[in-house]
Amino acid sequence: MIAAAVLALYTVVAAIWLPRLMRTARWADRAPRLAIAMWQAAGASVVASAVLAAFAFAVPADVVGHGLAGLFEICAAMLSDGQGLTVAGAGALLAAGAVLARLLSCGAAVLARTSRERRTHAEMLGLLGRRDRDLDAIVLDHDERLAYCLPGRRAQTVITTGALRSLTPEQVAAVLAHERAHLRGRHHLALAAAHTLARAFPKVPVFGAARVEIARLIELLADDVAARRHPRVQIAAALVGLATGRAPAFALGAGGDTALLRVRRMLNPASPLRRVERLTGVASVALLLSGPAAVALVPGLAAFVAHHCHSLLTF
């Protein structure tokens, strides 16, 4: 019961407090990949703690003390005829099942919608666009300055004639490298997971904040990958040229609202995280992911050890 209370309290506090704490972290822009992992771990930690709190409340810790066979036997009895399951415990398990069902349904809806929109857009590009072998991209005859990528099985990088007219060849190469970084990193999957949590539980602060921050951080990460092969000044100039462009919502574009902030970041790069800072960040991610499971398991493991030690002493 104590474990259930701790997990429930953690769920509420983490859902409200974690986004406030993480938004004040000045190191995030210096290590966007690690920051993305931390936001994902924060979301997973809140969901896991909520679900595990329900299980810890419904299944007594001393059940684990009889070993896995006894645990499975008692759980089967609970599910089949409700033996040993209180009304409150049944309600907790139903709540946990509802959380998981909501996540699965919203995840399926997000993936289906984006897949459908990308497929329709790809068909449009097949009719209106032309493949430029030198650029290895689809060129779309459009005055708006745009460069974006379309994830999926047949991933494509797209640039408009308006962008080609306004950017130099070096800037075009830099911005296309940015878009290919999105595709290689499968950044659309991180966005889909964030959108799923925010759509499933829109009133939970950590999920809404994670969706916004992950969308921003993957752009920083793609900039950093492109900067490995292209001068930062060329990336910055390309971002200025594409700042007013608006890529489709289901695509990943180089311009947008964050473009000017990213220009300053490209022209004034911050020093990378020190080894200690990076290890601290990795440890924080691991703690967020493993903490709820550890809290849920400790009472059961304690009961297991106590039961078997008693059996050995009385043998």
mmCIF file of C-alpha atoms in Angstrom:
data_model
loop_
_atom_site.group_PDB
_atom_site.id
_atom_site.type_symbol
_atom_site.label_atom_id
_atom_site.label_comp_id
_atom_site.label_asym_id
_atom_site.label_seq_id
_atom_site.Cartn_x
_atom_site.Cartn_y
_atom_site.Cartn_z
ATOM 1 C CA MET A 1 0.000 0.000 0.000
ATOM 2 C CA ILE A 2 2.899 2.357 0.773
ATOM 3 C CA ALA A 3 4.387 1.729 -2.670
ATOM 4 C CA ALA A 4 1.060 2.536 -4.311
ATOM 5 C CA ALA A 5 0.801 5.790 -2.348
ATOM 6 C CA VAL A 6 4.379 6.779 -3.224
ATOM 7 C CA LEU A 7 3.833 6.046 -6.911
ATOM 8 C CA ALA A 8 0.526 7.921 -7.002
ATOM 9 C CA LEU A 9 2.087 10.939 -5.300
ATOM 10 C CA TYR A 10 5.050 10.826 -7.657
ATOM 11 C CA THR A 11 2.709 10.715 -10.675
ATOM 12 C CA VAL A 12 0.961 13.929 -9.634
ATOM 13 C CA VAL A 13 4.110 15.785 -8.567
ATOM 14 C CA ALA A 14 6.143 14.725 -11.608
ATOM 15 C CA ALA A 15 3.366 15.584 -14.060
ATOM 16 C CA ILE A 16 3.294 19.160 -12.742
ATOM 17 C CA TRP A 17 6.814 19.789 -11.500
ATOM 18 C CA LEU A 18 9.033 18.044 -14.070
ATOM 19 C CA PRO A 19 8.178 20.379 -17.003
ATOM 20 C CA ARG A 20 8.889 23.429 -14.832
ATOM 21 C CA LEU A 21 12.242 21.992 -13.806
ATOM 22 C CA MET A 22 13.290 20.843 -17.265
ATOM 23 C CA ARG A 23 12.361 24.097 -18.978
ATOM 24 C CA THR A 24 14.848 25.918 -16.755
ATOM 25 C CA ALA A 25 17.682 23.573 -17.776
ATOM 26 C CA ARG A 26 20.120 25.759 -19.708
ATOM 27 C CA TRP A 27 22.112 22.769 -20.908
ATOM 28 C CA ALA A 28 19.323 21.399 -23.135
ATOM 29 C CA ASP A 29 20.275 23.466 -26.203
ATOM 30 C CA ARG A 30 23.878 22.305 -25.816
ATOM 31 C CA ALA A 31 22.894 18.620 -25.901
ATOM 32 C CA PRO A 32 19.563 18.311 -27.746
ATOM 33 C CA ARG A 33 19.787 14.538 -28.156
ATOM 34 C CA LEU A 34 20.138 14.036 -24.405
ATOM 35 C CA ALA A 35 17.385 16.581 -23.724
ATOM 36 C CA ILE A 36 15.012 14.739 -26.077
ATOM 37 C CA ALA A 37 15.745 11.484 -24.245
ATOM 38 C CA MET A 38 15.043 13.187 -20.916
ATOM 39 C CA TRP A 39 11.675 14.562 -22.046
ATOM 40 C CA GLN A 40 10.732 11.133 -23.387
ATOM 41 C CA ALA A 41 11.847 9.503 -20.136
ATOM 42 C CA ALA A 42 9.805 12.024 -18.136
ATOM 43 C CA GLY A 43 6.658 11.153 -20.068
ATOM 44 C CA ALA A 44 7.271 7.419 -19.809
ATOM 45 C CA SER A 45 8.008 7.746 -16.090
ATOM 46 C CA VAL A 46 4.681 9.474 -15.371
ATOM 47 C CA VAL A 47 2.699 6.872 -17.333
ATOM 48 C CA ALA A 48 4.582 3.963 -15.759
ATOM 49 C CA SER A 49 4.157 5.293 -12.231
ATOM 50 C CA ALA A 50 0.400 5.758 -12.730
ATOM 51 C CA VAL A 51 -0.056 2.227 -14.061
ATOM 52 C CA LEU A 52 2.232 0.632 -11.476
ATOM 53 C CA ALA A 53 0.476 2.490 -8.658
ATOM 54 C CA ALA A 54 -2.753 0.787 -9.667
ATOM 55 C CA PHE A 55 -1.132 -2.661 -9.745
ATOM 56 C CA ALA A 56 0.651 -2.082 -6.443
ATOM 57 C CA PHE A 57 -2.678 -1.097 -4.880
ATOM 58 C CA ALA A 58 -4.565 -4.090 -6.295
ATOM 59 C CA VAL A 59 -1.967 -6.831 -5.732
ATOM 60 C CA PRO A 60 -0.696 -7.204 -2.134
ATOM 61 C CA ALA A 61 3.073 -7.308 -1.729
ATOM 62 C CA ASP A 62 2.998 -10.561 0.255
ATOM 63 C CA VAL A 63 1.610 -12.334 -2.829
ATOM 64 C CA VAL A 64 5.080 -12.111 -4.367
ATOM 65 C CA GLY A 65 6.569 -13.783 -1.337
ATOM 66 C CA HIS A 66 5.289 -17.163 -2.526
ATOM 67 C CA GLY A 67 7.279 -16.993 -5.750
ATOM 68 C CA LEU A 68 6.269 -16.620 -9.364
ATOM 69 C CA ALA A 69 4.063 -19.716 -9.382
ATOM 70 C CA GLY A 70 2.083 -18.443 -6.410
ATOM 71 C CA LEU A 71 1.892 -14.979 -7.921
ATOM 72 C CA PHE A 72 0.515 -16.277 -11.227
ATOM 73 C CA GLU A 73 -1.939 -18.525 -9.412
ATOM 74 C CA ILE A 74 -3.319 -15.707 -7.281
ATOM 75 C CA CYS A 75 -3.444 -13.272 -10.200
ATOM 76 C CA ALA A 76 -5.334 -15.850 -12.262
ATOM 77 C CA ALA A 77 -7.797 -16.299 -9.408
ATOM 78 C CA MET A 78 -8.254 -12.536 -9.209
ATOM 79 C CA LEU A 79 -8.962 -12.244 -12.926
ATOM 80 C CA SER A 80 -11.232 -15.294 -13.172
ATOM 81 C CA ASP A 81 -13.550 -14.993 -10.167
ATOM 82 C CA GLY A 82 -12.288 -11.921 -8.326
ATOM 83 C CA GLN A 83 -10.985 -13.984 -5.396
ATOM 84 C CA GLY A 84 -8.821 -11.794 -3.158
ATOM 85 C CA LEU A 85 -9.606 -8.686 -5.204
ATOM 86 C CA THR A 86 -11.327 -5.819 -3.420
ATOM 87 C CA VAL A 87 -13.701 -3.389 -5.092
ATOM 88 C CA ALA A 88 -11.083 -0.659 -4.789
ATOM 89 C CA GLY A 89 -8.438 -2.967 -6.265
ATOM 90 C CA ALA A 90 -10.686 -3.824 -9.183
ATOM 91 C CA GLY A 91 -11.273 -0.133 -9.789
ATOM 92 C CA ALA A 92 -7.515 0.527 -9.750
ATOM 93 C CA LEU A 93 -6.887 -2.220 -12.307
ATOM 94 C CA LEU A 94 -9.686 -0.886 -14.521
ATOM 95 C CA ALA A 95 -8.147 2.594 -14.313
ATOM 96 C CA ALA A 96 -4.732 1.205 -15.320
ATOM 97 C CA GLY A 97 -6.317 -0.668 -18.214
ATOM 98 C CA ALA A 98 -8.121 2.495 -19.303
ATOM 99 C CA VAL A 99 -4.829 4.433 -19.326
ATOM 100 C CA LEU A 100 -3.129 1.813 -21.496
ATOM 101 C CA ALA A 101 -6.145 1.513 -23.815
ATOM 102 C CA ARG A 102 -6.266 5.298 -24.215
ATOM 103 C CA LEU A 103 -2.576 5.385 -25.121
ATOM 104 C CA LEU A 104 -2.927 2.603 -27.686
ATOM 105 C CA SER A 105 -5.994 4.124 -29.325
ATOM 106 C CA CYS A 106 -4.493 7.611 -29.511
ATOM 107 C CA GLY A 107 -1.188 6.233 -30.805
ATOM 108 C CA ALA A 108 -2.992 4.328 -33.541
ATOM 109 C CA ALA A 109 -5.015 7.430 -34.435
ATOM 110 C CA VAL A 110 -1.918 9.656 -34.635
ATOM 111 C CA LEU A 111 -0.015 7.169 -36.802
ATOM 112 C CA ALA A 112 -2.993 6.550 -39.082
ATOM 113 C CA ARG A 113 -3.683 10.262 -39.605
ATOM 114 C CA THR A 114 -0.081 11.246 -40.316
ATOM 115 C CA SER A 115 0.431 8.226 -42.565
ATOM 116 C CA ARG A 116 -2.672 9.120 -44.556
ATOM 117 C CA GLU A 117 -1.673 12.788 -44.899
ATOM 118 C CA ARG A 118 1.883 11.908 -45.940
ATOM 119 C CA ARG A 119 0.646 9.380 -48.494
ATOM 120 C CA THR A 120 -1.703 11.971 -50.032
ATOM 121 C CA HIS A 121 1.084 14.556 -50.116
ATOM 122 C CA ALA A 122 3.487 12.066 -51.690
ATOM 123 C CA GLU A 123 0.949 11.444 -54.457
ATOM 124 C CA MET A 124 0.707 15.192 -55.027
ATOM 125 C CA LEU A 125 4.499 15.452 -55.221
ATOM 126 C CA GLY A 126 4.504 12.645 -57.773
ATOM 127 C CA LEU A 127 2.241 14.735 -59.994
ATOM 128 C CA LEU A 128 3.595 18.245 -59.440
ATOM 129 C CA GLY A 129 7.195 17.728 -58.391
ATOM 130 C CA ARG A 130 10.269 16.603 -60.303
ATOM 131 C CA ARG A 131 13.266 14.707 -58.997
ATOM 132 C CA ASP A 132 16.587 16.512 -59.240
ATOM 133 C CA ARG A 133 19.310 13.878 -59.316
ATOM 134 C CA ASP A 134 22.048 16.361 -58.465
ATOM 135 C CA LEU A 135 20.250 17.495 -55.334
ATOM 136 C CA ASP A 136 18.774 14.054 -54.636
ATOM 137 C CA ALA A 137 15.529 15.810 -53.763
ATOM 138 C CA ILE A 138 12.080 16.585 -55.134
ATOM 139 C CA VAL A 139 11.814 20.106 -56.567
ATOM 140 C CA LEU A 140 8.351 21.642 -56.269
ATOM 141 C CA ASP A 141 7.410 24.634 -58.403
ATOM 142 C CA HIS A 142 6.230 27.022 -55.696
ATOM 143 C CA ASP A 143 7.136 30.617 -54.842
ATOM 144 C CA GLU A 144 7.166 30.114 -51.089
ATOM 145 C CA ARG A 145 10.644 29.357 -49.784
ATOM 146 C CA LEU A 146 10.363 25.893 -48.294
ATOM 147 C CA ALA A 147 12.557 22.900 -47.586
ATOM 148 C CA TYR A 148 11.145 19.903 -45.757
ATOM 149 C CA CYS A 149 11.231 16.141 -45.568
ATOM 150 C CA LEU A 150 8.405 13.645 -45.815
ATOM 151 C CA PRO A 151 9.095 10.633 -43.535
ATOM 152 C CA GLY A 152 7.821 7.158 -44.211
ATOM 153 C CA ARG A 153 8.714 4.061 -46.194
ATOM 154 C CA ARG A 154 9.438 6.164 -49.264
ATOM 155 C CA ALA A 155 11.019 9.080 -47.477
ATOM 156 C CA GLN A 156 11.556 12.168 -49.600
ATOM 157 C CA THR A 157 13.334 15.484 -49.259
ATOM 158 C CA VAL A 158 11.530 18.421 -50.860
ATOM 159 C CA ILE A 159 12.644 21.930 -51.786
ATOM 160 C CA THR A 160 10.703 24.586 -53.665
ATOM 161 C CA THR A 161 11.866 26.676 -56.615
ATOM 162 C CA GLY A 162 11.371 29.741 -54.414
ATOM 163 C CA ALA A 163 13.980 28.392 -52.002
ATOM 164 C CA LEU A 164 16.361 27.477 -54.817
ATOM 165 C CA ARG A 165 16.167 31.022 -56.205
ATOM 166 C CA SER A 166 16.877 32.650 -52.822
ATOM 167 C CA LEU A 167 19.626 30.348 -51.527
ATOM 168 C CA THR A 168 23.170 29.779 -52.762
ATOM 169 C CA PRO A 169 24.233 26.244 -53.726
ATOM 170 C CA GLU A 170 26.144 25.935 -50.445
ATOM 171 C CA GLN A 171 23.083 26.958 -48.463
ATOM 172 C CA VAL A 172 20.895 24.532 -50.396
ATOM 173 C CA ALA A 173 23.298 21.694 -49.594
ATOM 174 C CA ALA A 174 23.301 22.661 -45.915
ATOM 175 C CA VAL A 175 19.524 22.779 -45.593
ATOM 176 C CA LEU A 176 19.092 19.471 -47.413
ATOM 177 C CA ALA A 177 21.606 17.933 -45.014
ATOM 178 C CA HIS A 178 19.408 19.218 -42.191
ATOM 179 C CA GLU A 179 16.361 17.475 -43.672
ATOM 180 C CA ARG A 180 18.220 14.211 -44.266
ATOM 181 C CA ALA A 181 19.310 14.290 -40.616
ATOM 182 C CA HIS A 182 15.607 14.218 -39.706
ATOM 183 C CA LEU A 183 15.056 11.185 -41.903
ATOM 184 C CA ARG A 184 18.113 9.248 -40.720
ATOM 185 C CA GLY A 185 17.316 9.991 -37.091
ATOM 186 C CA ARG A 186 13.647 8.977 -37.526
ATOM 187 C CA HIS A 187 12.665 12.123 -35.700
ATOM 188 C CA HIS A 188 9.053 11.722 -36.806
ATOM 189 C CA LEU A 189 8.727 8.785 -34.418
ATOM 190 C CA ALA A 190 9.775 10.934 -31.447
ATOM 191 C CA LEU A 191 7.214 13.513 -32.504
ATOM 192 C CA ALA A 192 4.513 10.862 -32.920
ATOM 193 C CA ALA A 193 5.130 9.540 -29.393
ATOM 194 C CA ALA A 194 4.977 13.067 -27.956
ATOM 195 C CA HIS A 195 1.781 13.837 -29.874
ATOM 196 C CA THR A 196 0.240 10.574 -28.658
ATOM 197 C CA LEU A 197 0.777 11.416 -24.983
ATOM 198 C CA ALA A 198 -0.411 15.010 -25.419
ATOM 199 C CA ARG A 199 -3.517 13.877 -27.286
ATOM 200 C CA ALA A 200 -4.310 11.065 -24.846
ATOM 201 C CA PHE A 201 -4.002 13.270 -21.753
ATOM 202 C CA PRO A 202 -4.177 16.927 -22.856
ATOM 203 C CA LYS A 203 -4.585 18.283 -19.314
ATOM 204 C CA VAL A 204 -1.337 16.750 -18.036
ATOM 205 C CA PRO A 205 1.334 19.512 -18.107
ATOM 206 C CA VAL A 206 4.372 17.295 -18.713
ATOM 207 C CA PHE A 207 2.913 15.816 -21.911
ATOM 208 C CA GLY A 208 2.032 19.156 -23.469
ATOM 209 C CA ALA A 209 5.422 20.605 -22.571
ATOM 210 C CA ALA A 210 7.215 17.537 -23.937
ATOM 211 C CA ARG A 211 5.437 17.834 -27.287
ATOM 212 C CA VAL A 212 6.532 21.467 -27.687
ATOM 213 C CA GLU A 213 10.080 20.950 -26.465
ATOM 214 C CA ILE A 214 10.767 17.782 -28.449
ATOM 215 C CA ALA A 215 9.590 19.517 -31.646
ATOM 216 C CA ARG A 216 12.052 22.339 -30.935
ATOM 217 C CA LEU A 217 14.925 20.109 -29.887
ATOM 218 C CA ILE A 218 14.824 17.856 -32.937
ATOM 219 C CA GLU A 219 15.391 20.947 -35.074
ATOM 220 C CA LEU A 220 18.451 21.804 -33.003
ATOM 221 C CA LEU A 221 19.665 18.235 -33.316
ATOM 222 C CA ALA A 222 19.248 18.269 -37.114
ATOM 223 C CA ASP A 223 21.158 21.574 -37.245
ATOM 224 C CA ASP A 224 24.018 20.011 -35.298
ATOM 225 C CA VAL A 225 24.159 16.980 -37.588
ATOM 226 C CA ALA A 226 24.213 19.218 -40.670
ATOM 227 C CA ALA A 227 26.968 21.348 -39.080
ATOM 228 C CA ARG A 228 29.291 18.334 -39.045
ATOM 229 C CA ARG A 229 29.686 18.620 -42.838
ATOM 230 C CA HIS A 230 28.648 22.169 -43.636
ATOM 231 C CA PRO A 231 29.794 25.538 -42.266
ATOM 232 C CA ARG A 232 27.574 26.939 -39.566
ATOM 233 C CA VAL A 233 27.380 30.286 -41.335
ATOM 234 C CA GLN A 234 25.832 28.602 -44.388
ATOM 235 C CA ILE A 235 23.233 26.854 -42.224
ATOM 236 C CA ALA A 236 22.437 30.137 -40.492
ATOM 237 C CA ALA A 237 22.063 31.964 -43.809
ATOM 238 C CA ALA A 238 19.771 29.217 -45.121
ATOM 239 C CA LEU A 239 17.632 29.417 -41.981
ATOM 240 C CA VAL A 240 17.252 33.178 -42.443
ATOM 241 C CA GLY A 241 16.116 32.613 -46.028
ATOM 242 C CA LEU A 242 13.577 29.976 -44.977
ATOM 243 C CA ALA A 243 12.364 31.610 -41.754
ATOM 244 C CA THR A 244 8.984 32.661 -43.167
ATOM 245 C CA GLY A 245 8.247 29.305 -44.801
ATOM 246 C CA ARG A 246 5.616 27.000 -43.322
ATOM 247 C CA ALA A 247 6.021 23.327 -44.110
ATOM 248 C CA PRO A 248 3.009 20.992 -43.921
ATOM 249 C CA ALA A 249 2.151 19.963 -40.348
ATOM 250 C CA PHE A 250 2.861 16.294 -41.080
ATOM 251 C CA ALA A 251 6.350 17.070 -42.470
ATOM 252 C CA LEU A 252 9.570 18.281 -40.861
ATOM 253 C CA GLY A 253 10.652 21.669 -42.202
ATOM 254 C CA ALA A 254 13.857 23.655 -41.854
ATOM 255 C CA GLY A 255 12.125 27.011 -41.347
ATOM 256 C CA GLY A 256 9.346 27.939 -38.974
ATOM 257 C CA ASP A 257 9.009 29.834 -35.717
ATOM 258 C CA THR A 258 12.306 28.635 -34.234
ATOM 259 C CA ALA A 259 14.447 29.562 -37.249
ATOM 260 C CA LEU A 260 15.770 32.906 -35.990
ATOM 261 C CA LEU A 261 16.636 31.491 -32.559
ATOM 262 C CA ARG A 262 18.513 28.685 -34.282
ATOM 263 C CA VAL A 263 20.403 31.226 -36.401
ATOM 264 C CA ARG A 264 21.854 32.790 -33.249
ATOM 265 C CA ARG A 265 22.732 29.326 -31.980
ATOM 266 C CA MET A 266 24.555 28.478 -35.206
ATOM 267 C CA LEU A 267 26.528 31.741 -35.208
ATOM 268 C CA ASN A 268 27.351 31.596 -31.488
ATOM 269 C CA PRO A 269 27.813 27.911 -30.660
ATOM 270 C CA ALA A 270 27.947 27.002 -26.986
ATOM 271 C CA SER A 271 30.546 24.632 -25.611
ATOM 272 C CA PRO A 272 29.453 20.967 -25.450
ATOM 273 C CA LEU A 273 28.572 19.370 -22.144
ATOM 274 C CA ARG A 274 31.434 18.217 -20.008
ATOM 275 C CA ARG A 275 31.772 14.523 -19.312
ATOM 276 C CA VAL A 276 30.391 14.867 -15.772
ATOM 277 C CA GLU A 277 27.385 16.840 -17.012
ATOM 278 C CA ARG A 278 26.643 14.297 -19.700
ATOM 279 C CA LEU A 279 26.941 11.350 -17.311
ATOM 280 C CA THR A 280 24.626 13.155 -14.880
ATOM 281 C CA GLY A 281 22.082 13.596 -17.654
ATOM 282 C CA VAL A 282 22.281 9.937 -18.661
ATOM 283 C CA ALA A 283 21.890 8.892 -15.025
ATOM 284 C CA SER A 284 18.826 11.133 -14.722
ATOM 285 C CA VAL A 285 17.247 9.467 -17.754
ATOM 286 C CA ALA A 286 17.959 6.035 -16.282
ATOM 287 C CA LEU A 287 16.470 7.086 -12.932
ATOM 288 C CA LEU A 288 13.307 8.421 -14.572
ATOM 289 C CA LEU A 289 12.833 5.162 -16.455
ATOM 290 C CA SER A 290 13.710 2.730 -13.679
ATOM 291 C CA GLY A 291 12.505 4.614 -10.608
ATOM 292 C CA PRO A 292 8.784 3.718 -10.762
ATOM 293 C CA ALA A 293 9.526 0.043 -11.413
ATOM 294 C CA ALA A 294 11.995 -0.036 -8.517
ATOM 295 C CA VAL A 295 9.455 1.483 -6.116
ATOM 296 C CA ALA A 296 6.802 -0.991 -7.240
ATOM 297 C CA LEU A 297 9.134 -3.992 -6.910
ATOM 298 C CA VAL A 298 10.773 -3.247 -3.551
ATOM 299 C CA PRO A 299 7.843 -4.354 -1.311
ATOM 300 C CA GLY A 300 7.344 -7.532 -3.335
ATOM 301 C CA LEU A 301 11.042 -8.377 -3.253
ATOM 302 C CA ALA A 302 11.168 -7.702 0.464
ATOM 303 C CA ALA A 303 8.212 -10.047 0.995
ATOM 304 C CA PHE A 304 9.854 -12.653 -1.231
ATOM 305 C CA VAL A 305 13.122 -12.543 0.708
ATOM 306 C CA ALA A 306 11.331 -12.596 4.074
ATOM 307 C CA HIS A 307 9.190 -15.570 3.065
ATOM 308 C CA HIS A 308 12.117 -17.656 1.799
ATOM 309 C CA CYS A 309 14.374 -16.727 4.707
ATOM 310 C CA HIS A 310 11.626 -17.862 7.068
ATOM 311 C CA SER A 311 11.291 -21.108 5.103
ATOM 312 C CA LEU A 312 15.033 -21.760 5.379
ATOM 313 C CA LEU A 313 15.106 -21.012 9.088
ATOM 314 C CA THR A 314 12.197 -23.358 9.814
ATOM 315 C CA PHE A 315 13.526 -26.142 7.570
#
